[in-house]
Amino acid sequence: DPKHRLKQHNGEIVGGAFKTHTKRPWEMTIVVYGFPTRKLALRFEWTWQHPIESKRLKHVNWNQIFQNYGGPRKYNTHIRILKEMLNSAPWVNLSLRLCVTCSDVL
C-alpha cells in the first residue's frame, strides 16, 4: 500500500520507516507495482536500496553510474538503478508497471 508506506515515511503513522525520518517530508514520485508475490516485491525493494550488494546486479559498473549521475544517494542515480533492475532477471520477466507522479522523471 504506497499511501500507507508514505505516511510511515513522513511520520504520520507509526512503524517501518525509522531510517528515513531525518529527511522528511517525502513525496511519492515512482511506484513500481504488479509483483506476483509480496516476497518478490520486498526483494525488489531491498535490491533498489542496496544495488551494490545485490547478486542480481553484479554486471553493472557502479563506479561509472555514480560518476555520471552524481553519486550513490542522488535521485538521478536511483532512477538509473531502477532502469538496470527492470532490465535484469528476474524482474525483466515480470509484467511490472510504473506509476510516475512527477515530470522530472520522464
mmCIF file of C-alpha atoms in Angstrom:
data_model
loop_
_atom_site.group_PDB
_atom_site.id
_atom_site.type_symbol
_atom_site.label_atom_id
_atom_site.label_comp_id
_atom_site.label_asym_id
_atom_site.label_seq_id
_atom_site.Cartn_x
_atom_site.Cartn_y
_atom_site.Cartn_z
ATOM 1 C CA ASP A 1 0.000 0.000 0.000
ATOM 2 C CA PRO A 2 2.038 3.004 -1.228
ATOM 3 C CA LYS A 3 -0.104 5.627 0.524
ATOM 4 C CA HIS A 4 0.292 3.815 3.848
ATOM 5 C CA ARG A 5 4.046 3.494 3.301
ATOM 6 C CA LEU A 6 4.373 7.201 2.525
ATOM 7 C CA LYS A 7 2.549 8.052 5.756
ATOM 8 C CA GLN A 8 5.059 5.871 7.620
ATOM 9 C CA HIS A 9 7.983 7.638 5.995
ATOM 10 C CA ASN A 10 6.538 11.039 6.860
ATOM 11 C CA GLY A 11 5.824 10.076 10.477
ATOM 12 C CA GLU A 12 2.054 10.386 10.193
ATOM 13 C CA ILE A 13 1.660 6.796 11.405
ATOM 14 C CA VAL A 14 3.981 4.550 13.386
ATOM 15 C CA GLY A 15 6.188 1.800 12.023
ATOM 16 C CA GLY A 16 8.640 0.732 9.407
ATOM 17 C CA ALA A 17 10.393 3.938 8.387
ATOM 18 C CA PHE A 18 12.953 4.927 11.030
ATOM 19 C CA LYS A 19 15.853 5.232 8.586
ATOM 20 C CA THR A 20 14.107 7.942 6.566
ATOM 21 C CA HIS A 21 12.904 10.146 9.427
ATOM 22 C CA THR A 22 15.669 12.771 9.090
ATOM 23 C CA LYS A 23 14.770 13.827 5.532
ATOM 24 C CA ARG A 24 11.052 14.417 5.880
ATOM 25 C CA PRO A 25 8.751 15.209 4.225
ATOM 26 C CA TRP A 26 8.857 12.621 1.462
ATOM 27 C CA GLU A 27 6.815 12.646 -1.708
ATOM 28 C CA MET A 28 5.918 9.712 -3.887
ATOM 29 C CA THR A 29 7.474 10.053 -7.344
ATOM 30 C CA ILE A 30 7.509 6.473 -8.673
ATOM 31 C CA VAL A 31 5.513 3.412 -7.723
ATOM 32 C CA VAL A 32 6.513 0.033 -9.131
ATOM 33 C CA TYR A 33 3.662 -2.463 -8.948
ATOM 34 C CA GLY A 34 2.420 -5.730 -10.374
ATOM 35 C CA PHE A 35 4.517 -8.140 -8.328
ATOM 36 C CA PRO A 36 3.012 -11.628 -8.185
ATOM 37 C CA THR A 37 4.099 -12.122 -4.558
ATOM 38 C CA ARG A 38 4.946 -9.982 -1.563
ATOM 39 C CA LYS A 39 8.316 -11.739 -1.349
ATOM 40 C CA LEU A 40 9.294 -10.570 -4.845
ATOM 41 C CA ALA A 41 8.178 -7.024 -4.033
ATOM 42 C CA LEU A 42 10.309 -6.975 -0.887
ATOM 43 C CA ARG A 43 13.264 -8.441 -2.771
ATOM 44 C CA PHE A 44 12.888 -5.703 -5.382
ATOM 45 C CA GLU A 45 12.753 -3.006 -2.708
ATOM 46 C CA TRP A 46 15.864 -4.383 -0.978
ATOM 47 C CA THR A 47 17.791 -4.546 -4.250
ATOM 48 C CA TRP A 48 16.828 -0.989 -5.154
ATOM 49 C CA GLN A 49 18.098 0.160 -1.759
ATOM 50 C CA HIS A 50 21.270 -1.991 -1.868
ATOM 51 C CA PRO A 51 22.219 -2.340 -5.548
ATOM 52 C CA ILE A 52 25.952 -2.789 -4.969
ATOM 53 C CA GLU A 53 25.375 -5.687 -2.568
ATOM 54 C CA SER A 54 22.821 -7.408 -4.788
ATOM 55 C CA LYS A 55 23.914 -10.556 -6.581
ATOM 56 C CA ARG A 56 21.415 -9.787 -9.343
ATOM 57 C CA LEU A 57 23.186 -6.557 -10.348
ATOM 58 C CA LYS A 58 26.829 -7.662 -10.272
ATOM 59 C CA HIS A 59 27.107 -6.949 -14.020
ATOM 60 C CA VAL A 60 26.589 -3.189 -13.523
ATOM 61 C CA ASN A 61 29.570 -0.800 -13.459
ATOM 62 C CA TRP A 62 28.549 1.176 -10.378
ATOM 63 C CA ASN A 63 31.601 3.450 -10.404
ATOM 64 C CA GLN A 64 30.671 4.723 -13.850
ATOM 65 C CA ILE A 65 26.997 5.170 -12.961
ATOM 66 C CA PHE A 66 27.799 7.012 -9.726
ATOM 67 C CA GLN A 67 30.239 9.255 -11.556
ATOM 68 C CA ASN A 68 27.769 10.034 -14.363
ATOM 69 C CA TYR A 69 24.724 10.559 -12.130
ATOM 70 C CA GLY A 70 26.181 12.384 -9.123
ATOM 71 C CA GLY A 71 26.823 9.665 -6.560
ATOM 72 C CA PRO A 72 25.040 6.748 -4.918
ATOM 73 C CA ARG A 73 22.499 8.826 -2.991
ATOM 74 C CA LYS A 74 21.306 11.121 -5.779
ATOM 75 C CA TYR A 75 17.796 10.907 -7.210
ATOM 76 C CA ASN A 76 19.040 10.506 -10.795
ATOM 77 C CA THR A 77 21.187 7.581 -9.680
ATOM 78 C CA HIS A 78 18.149 5.865 -8.182
ATOM 79 C CA ILE A 79 16.305 6.271 -11.473
ATOM 80 C CA ARG A 80 19.250 4.677 -13.301
ATOM 81 C CA ILE A 81 19.341 1.832 -10.774
ATOM 82 C CA LEU A 82 15.630 1.269 -11.419
ATOM 83 C CA LYS A 83 16.311 1.081 -15.153
ATOM 84 C CA GLU A 84 19.057 -1.507 -14.608
ATOM 85 C CA MET A 85 16.802 -3.547 -12.358
ATOM 86 C CA LEU A 86 13.842 -3.555 -14.721
ATOM 87 C CA ASN A 87 16.130 -4.856 -17.464
ATOM 88 C CA SER A 88 17.595 -7.628 -15.282
ATOM 89 C CA ALA A 89 16.345 -11.028 -14.153
ATOM 90 C CA PRO A 90 14.049 -11.839 -12.507
ATOM 91 C CA TRP A 91 12.188 -8.541 -12.939
ATOM 92 C CA VAL A 92 12.525 -8.297 -16.727
ATOM 93 C CA ASN A 93 10.319 -11.392 -16.947
ATOM 94 C CA LEU A 94 7.513 -9.914 -14.834
ATOM 95 C CA SER A 95 4.699 -7.682 -16.027
ATOM 96 C CA LEU A 96 5.652 -4.807 -13.756
ATOM 97 C CA ARG A 97 4.176 -1.359 -14.173
ATOM 98 C CA LEU A 98 5.378 2.066 -13.161
ATOM 99 C CA CYS A 99 3.320 4.964 -11.954
ATOM 100 C CA VAL A 100 5.337 8.173 -12.301
ATOM 101 C CA THR A 101 3.942 11.144 -10.422
ATOM 102 C CA CYS A 102 6.460 13.884 -11.239
ATOM 103 C CA SER A 103 7.534 15.260 -14.606
ATOM 104 C CA ASP A 104 11.307 15.356 -13.967
ATOM 105 C CA VAL A 105 11.496 11.536 -14.104
ATOM 106 C CA LEU A 106 10.194 11.268 -17.674
#
